CSV table of C-alpha atoms in Angstrom, one decimal:
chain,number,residue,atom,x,y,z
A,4,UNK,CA,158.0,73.3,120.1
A,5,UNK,CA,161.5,72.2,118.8
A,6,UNK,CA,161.7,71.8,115.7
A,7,UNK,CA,164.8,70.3,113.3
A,8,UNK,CA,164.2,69.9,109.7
A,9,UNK,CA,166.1,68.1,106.8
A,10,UNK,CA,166.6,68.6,103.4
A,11,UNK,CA,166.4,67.0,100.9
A,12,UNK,CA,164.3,64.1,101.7
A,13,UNK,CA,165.5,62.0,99.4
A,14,UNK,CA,169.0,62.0,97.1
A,15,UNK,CA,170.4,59.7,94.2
A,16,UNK,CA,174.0,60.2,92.8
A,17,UNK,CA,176.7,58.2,91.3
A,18,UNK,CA,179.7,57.3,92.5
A,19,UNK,CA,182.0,59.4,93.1
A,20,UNK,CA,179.8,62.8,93.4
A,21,UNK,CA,180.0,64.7,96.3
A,22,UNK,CA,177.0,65.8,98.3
A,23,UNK,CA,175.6,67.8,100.9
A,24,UNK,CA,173.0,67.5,103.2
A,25,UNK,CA,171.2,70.1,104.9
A,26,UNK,CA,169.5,70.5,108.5
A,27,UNK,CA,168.0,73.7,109.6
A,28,UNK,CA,166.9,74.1,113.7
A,29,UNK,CA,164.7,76.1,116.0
A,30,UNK,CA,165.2,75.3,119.4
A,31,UNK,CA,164.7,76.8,122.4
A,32,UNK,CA,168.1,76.1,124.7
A,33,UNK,CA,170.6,75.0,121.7
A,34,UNK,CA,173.5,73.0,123.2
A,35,UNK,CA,174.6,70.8,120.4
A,36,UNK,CA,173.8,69.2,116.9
A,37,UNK,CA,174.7,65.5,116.0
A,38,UNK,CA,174.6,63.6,112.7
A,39,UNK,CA,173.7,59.8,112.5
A,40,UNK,CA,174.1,57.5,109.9
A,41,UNK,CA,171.3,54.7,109.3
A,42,UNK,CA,171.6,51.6,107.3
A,43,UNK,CA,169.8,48.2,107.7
A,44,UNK,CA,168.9,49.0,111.3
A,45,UNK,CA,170.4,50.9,114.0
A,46,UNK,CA,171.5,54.6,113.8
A,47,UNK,CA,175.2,55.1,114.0
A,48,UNK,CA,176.9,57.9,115.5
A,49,UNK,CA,179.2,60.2,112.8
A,50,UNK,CA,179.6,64.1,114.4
A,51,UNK,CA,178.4,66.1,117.3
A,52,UNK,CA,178.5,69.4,117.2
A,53,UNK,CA,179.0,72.4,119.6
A,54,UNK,CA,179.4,76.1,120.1
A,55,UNK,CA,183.1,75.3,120.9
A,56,UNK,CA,183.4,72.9,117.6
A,57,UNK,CA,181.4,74.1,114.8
A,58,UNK,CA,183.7,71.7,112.3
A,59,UNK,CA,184.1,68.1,112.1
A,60,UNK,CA,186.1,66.2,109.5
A,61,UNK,CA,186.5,62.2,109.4
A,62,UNK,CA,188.0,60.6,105.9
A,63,UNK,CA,185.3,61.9,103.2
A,64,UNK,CA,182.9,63.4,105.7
A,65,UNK,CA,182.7,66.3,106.9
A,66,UNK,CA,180.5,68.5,108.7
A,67,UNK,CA,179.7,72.3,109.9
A,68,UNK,CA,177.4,74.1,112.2
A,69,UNK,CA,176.1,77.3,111.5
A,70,UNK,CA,175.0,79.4,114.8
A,71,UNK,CA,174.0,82.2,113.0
A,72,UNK,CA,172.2,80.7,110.5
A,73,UNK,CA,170.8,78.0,113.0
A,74,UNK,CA,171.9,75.2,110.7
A,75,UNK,CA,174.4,72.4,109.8
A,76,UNK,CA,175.6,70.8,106.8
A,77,UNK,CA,176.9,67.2,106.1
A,78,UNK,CA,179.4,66.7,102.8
A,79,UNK,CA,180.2,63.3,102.0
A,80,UNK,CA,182.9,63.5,98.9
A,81,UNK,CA,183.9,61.0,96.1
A,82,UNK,CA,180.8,58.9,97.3
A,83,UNK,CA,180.6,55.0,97.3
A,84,UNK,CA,177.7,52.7,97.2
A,85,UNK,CA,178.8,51.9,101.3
A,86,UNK,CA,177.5,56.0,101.8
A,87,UNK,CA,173.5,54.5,100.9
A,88,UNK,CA,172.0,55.0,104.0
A,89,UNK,CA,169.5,57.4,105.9
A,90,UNK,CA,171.2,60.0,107.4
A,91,UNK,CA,169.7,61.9,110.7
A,92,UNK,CA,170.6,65.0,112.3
A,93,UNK,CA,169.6,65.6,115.8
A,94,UNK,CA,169.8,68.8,118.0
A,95,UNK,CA,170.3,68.6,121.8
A,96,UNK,CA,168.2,72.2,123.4
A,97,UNK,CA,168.9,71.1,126.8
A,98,UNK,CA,167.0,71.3,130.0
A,99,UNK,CA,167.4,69.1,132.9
A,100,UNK,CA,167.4,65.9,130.9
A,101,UNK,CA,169.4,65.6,127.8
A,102,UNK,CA,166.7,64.9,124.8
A,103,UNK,CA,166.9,65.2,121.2
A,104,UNK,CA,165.0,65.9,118.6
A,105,UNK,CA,165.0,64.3,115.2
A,106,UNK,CA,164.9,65.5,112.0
A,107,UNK,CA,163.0,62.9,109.2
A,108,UNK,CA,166.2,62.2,107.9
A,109,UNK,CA,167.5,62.2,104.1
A,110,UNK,CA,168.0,58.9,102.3
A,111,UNK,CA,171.1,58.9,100.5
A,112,UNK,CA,171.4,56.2,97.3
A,113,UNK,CA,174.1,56.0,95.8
A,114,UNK,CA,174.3,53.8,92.5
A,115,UNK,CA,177.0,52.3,91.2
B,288,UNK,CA,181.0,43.9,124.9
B,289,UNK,CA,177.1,43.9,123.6
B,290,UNK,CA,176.0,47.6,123.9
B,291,UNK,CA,172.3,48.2,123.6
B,292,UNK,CA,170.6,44.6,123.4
B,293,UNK,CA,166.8,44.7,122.3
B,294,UNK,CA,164.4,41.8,122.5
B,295,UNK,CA,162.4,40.4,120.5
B,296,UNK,CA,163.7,41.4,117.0
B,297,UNK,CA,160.1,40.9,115.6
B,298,UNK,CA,156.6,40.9,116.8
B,299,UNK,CA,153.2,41.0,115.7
B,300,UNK,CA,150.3,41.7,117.7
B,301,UNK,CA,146.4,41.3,117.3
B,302,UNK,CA,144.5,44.4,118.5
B,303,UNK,CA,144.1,44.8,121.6
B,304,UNK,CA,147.0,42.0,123.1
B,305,UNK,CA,149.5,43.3,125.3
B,306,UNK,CA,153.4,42.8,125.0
B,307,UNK,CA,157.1,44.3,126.8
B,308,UNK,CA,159.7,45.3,124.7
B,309,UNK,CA,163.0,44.7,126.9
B,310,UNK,CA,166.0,47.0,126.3
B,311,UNK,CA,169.2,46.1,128.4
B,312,UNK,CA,172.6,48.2,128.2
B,313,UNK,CA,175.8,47.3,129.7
B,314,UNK,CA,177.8,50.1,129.1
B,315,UNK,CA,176.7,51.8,133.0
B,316,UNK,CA,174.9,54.6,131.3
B,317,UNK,CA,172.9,56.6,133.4
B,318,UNK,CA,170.1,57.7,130.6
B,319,UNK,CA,167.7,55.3,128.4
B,320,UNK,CA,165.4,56.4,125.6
B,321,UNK,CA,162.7,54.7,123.9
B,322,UNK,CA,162.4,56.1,120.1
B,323,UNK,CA,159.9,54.9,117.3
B,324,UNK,CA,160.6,55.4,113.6
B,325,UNK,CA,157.4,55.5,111.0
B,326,UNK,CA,158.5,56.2,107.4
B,327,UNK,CA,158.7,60.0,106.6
B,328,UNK,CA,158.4,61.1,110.4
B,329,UNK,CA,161.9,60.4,111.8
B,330,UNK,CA,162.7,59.4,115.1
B,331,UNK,CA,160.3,59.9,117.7
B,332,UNK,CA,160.6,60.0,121.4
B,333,UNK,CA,158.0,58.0,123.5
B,334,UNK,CA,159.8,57.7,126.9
B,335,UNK,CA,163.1,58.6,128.1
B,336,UNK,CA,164.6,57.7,132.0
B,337,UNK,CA,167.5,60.0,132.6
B,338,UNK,CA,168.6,58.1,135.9
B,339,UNK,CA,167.5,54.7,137.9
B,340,UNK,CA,164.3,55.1,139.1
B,341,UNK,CA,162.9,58.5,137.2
B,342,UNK,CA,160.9,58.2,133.5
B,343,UNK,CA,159.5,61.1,131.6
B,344,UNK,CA,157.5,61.5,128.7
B,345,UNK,CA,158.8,62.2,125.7
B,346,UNK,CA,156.8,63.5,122.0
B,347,UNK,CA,154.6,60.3,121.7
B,348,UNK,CA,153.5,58.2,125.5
B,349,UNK,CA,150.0,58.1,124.9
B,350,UNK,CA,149.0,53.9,124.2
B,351,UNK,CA,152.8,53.6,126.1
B,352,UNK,CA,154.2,52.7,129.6
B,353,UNK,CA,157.8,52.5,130.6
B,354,UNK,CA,159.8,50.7,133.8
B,355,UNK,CA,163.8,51.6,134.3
B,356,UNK,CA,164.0,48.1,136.2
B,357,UNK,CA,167.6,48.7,137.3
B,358,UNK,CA,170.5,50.8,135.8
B,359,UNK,CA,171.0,48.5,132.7
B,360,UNK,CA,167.6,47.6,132.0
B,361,UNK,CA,164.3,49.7,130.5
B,362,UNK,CA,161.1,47.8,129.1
B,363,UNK,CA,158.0,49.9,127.1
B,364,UNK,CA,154.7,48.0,127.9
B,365,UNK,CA,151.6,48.1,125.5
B,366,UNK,CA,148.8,47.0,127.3
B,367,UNK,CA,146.3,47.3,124.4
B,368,UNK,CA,148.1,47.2,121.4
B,369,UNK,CA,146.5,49.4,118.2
B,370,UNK,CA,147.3,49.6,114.3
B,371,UNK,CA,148.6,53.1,114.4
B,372,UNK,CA,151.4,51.9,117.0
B,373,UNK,CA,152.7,49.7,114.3
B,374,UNK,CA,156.7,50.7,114.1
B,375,UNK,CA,160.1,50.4,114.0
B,376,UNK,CA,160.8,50.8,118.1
B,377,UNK,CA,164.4,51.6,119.3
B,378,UNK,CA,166.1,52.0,122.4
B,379,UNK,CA,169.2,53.9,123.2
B,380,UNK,CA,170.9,55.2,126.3
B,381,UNK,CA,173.5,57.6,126.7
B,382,UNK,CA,176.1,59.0,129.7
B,383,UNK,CA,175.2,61.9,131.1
B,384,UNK,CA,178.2,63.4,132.9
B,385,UNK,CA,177.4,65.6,135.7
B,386,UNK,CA,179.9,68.3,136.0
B,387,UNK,CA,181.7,69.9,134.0
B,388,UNK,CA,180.7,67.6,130.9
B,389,UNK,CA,178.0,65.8,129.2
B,390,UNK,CA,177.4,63.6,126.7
B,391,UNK,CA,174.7,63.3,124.8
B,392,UNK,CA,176.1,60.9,122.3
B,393,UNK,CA,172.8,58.0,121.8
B,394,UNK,CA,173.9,54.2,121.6
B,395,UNK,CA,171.4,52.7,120.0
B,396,UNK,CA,169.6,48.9,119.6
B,397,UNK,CA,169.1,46.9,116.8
B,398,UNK,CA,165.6,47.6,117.0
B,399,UNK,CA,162.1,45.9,117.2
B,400,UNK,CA,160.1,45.2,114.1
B,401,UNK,CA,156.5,45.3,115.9
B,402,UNK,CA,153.3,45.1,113.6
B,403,UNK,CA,150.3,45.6,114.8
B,404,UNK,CA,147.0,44.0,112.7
């Protein structure tokens, strides 16, 4: 059974700090990882990803997949209070139909 | 341009009634998910359709059933609602390229708020 977990569960910082997030897989037929970020309601897309693009930068986030380690980290520096959300990371093992798995997420808060 | 549209917003349900989510998408996606999301378990998959006319299950059917109408449009059907499917239900649907690429990129709905007493 795939599995993807997340850590930590939960996170509060200040603003300003600079975090990172951790998600750790085991898959069967790895073809890519993807991060989300969720506020009020529906999950937002941030990074995918691959064997062919293990690093992903936009603004103050950032990303990196480890193969070899069979993980991924998410930074987010000089956080604001917009960065409070729940953020998901999702890995793709392929197959005939493209599913993902979800990890529980971590909530990010990030006070003023 | 709308994206994933999910109706209704809010719903709550006596034990035992039955009730359709709708999920439409207008962005000629081949793939359409059905997700639920229960505090501390993450995103769940009940039913996914990875092209007109084909459904499979996903982590969670059981208590579920799932019609891909049409390209744009994929409903989830409770016929006997319980407490324990009490949620936070989400669609999303994604373009799968044949080929030479893929995408596995999800698009997801605003969601349904469905409680179940």
């Amino acid at each position: 059974e795939d599995k993807v977990v997340q850590s930590p569960l939960s996170l509060v910082v200040h603003e300003g700090d600079t975090v990172t997030l951790n998600c750790s897989y085991e898959v069967t037929n790895f073809r890519s990882l993807l991060w989300y970020k969720q506020e009020k309601k529906a999950p937002t897309f941030l990074f995918m990803l691959t064997s062919s693009g293990i690093e992903k930068k936009s603004g103050r986030l950032s990303s990196i997949l480890d193969k070899k380690e069979l993980s991924s980290i998410l930074n987010i520096t000089a956080t604001q209070t917009g960065d409070s959300a729940i953020y998901l990371c999702a890995v793709n093992s392929g197959g005939s139909n493209y599913k993902l798995t979800f990890g529980k997420g971590t909530l990010l808060t990030v006070n003023p | 341009n709308a994206g994933v549209t999910q109706t209704p917003k809010f719903q709550v349900l006596k034990t035992g009634q039955s009730m359709t989510l709708q999920c439409a998408q207008d962005m000629n996606h081949n793939s359409m998910y059905w997700y639920r999301q229960d505090p501390g378990m993450g995103l769940r998959l009940i039913y996914y359709s990875a092209s007109e006319g084909t459904t499979d299950k996903g982590e969670v059917p059981n208590g579920y059933n799932v019609s891909r109408l049409n390209k744009r449009e994929f409903s989830l059907r409770l016929e006997s609602a319980a407490p324990s499917q009490t949620s936070v239900y989400f669609c999303a649907s994604s373009e799968i390229r044949s080929g030479q690429g893929r995408n596995e990129k999800l698009f997801f709905g605003s969601g349904t708020q469905l409680s179940v007493l």
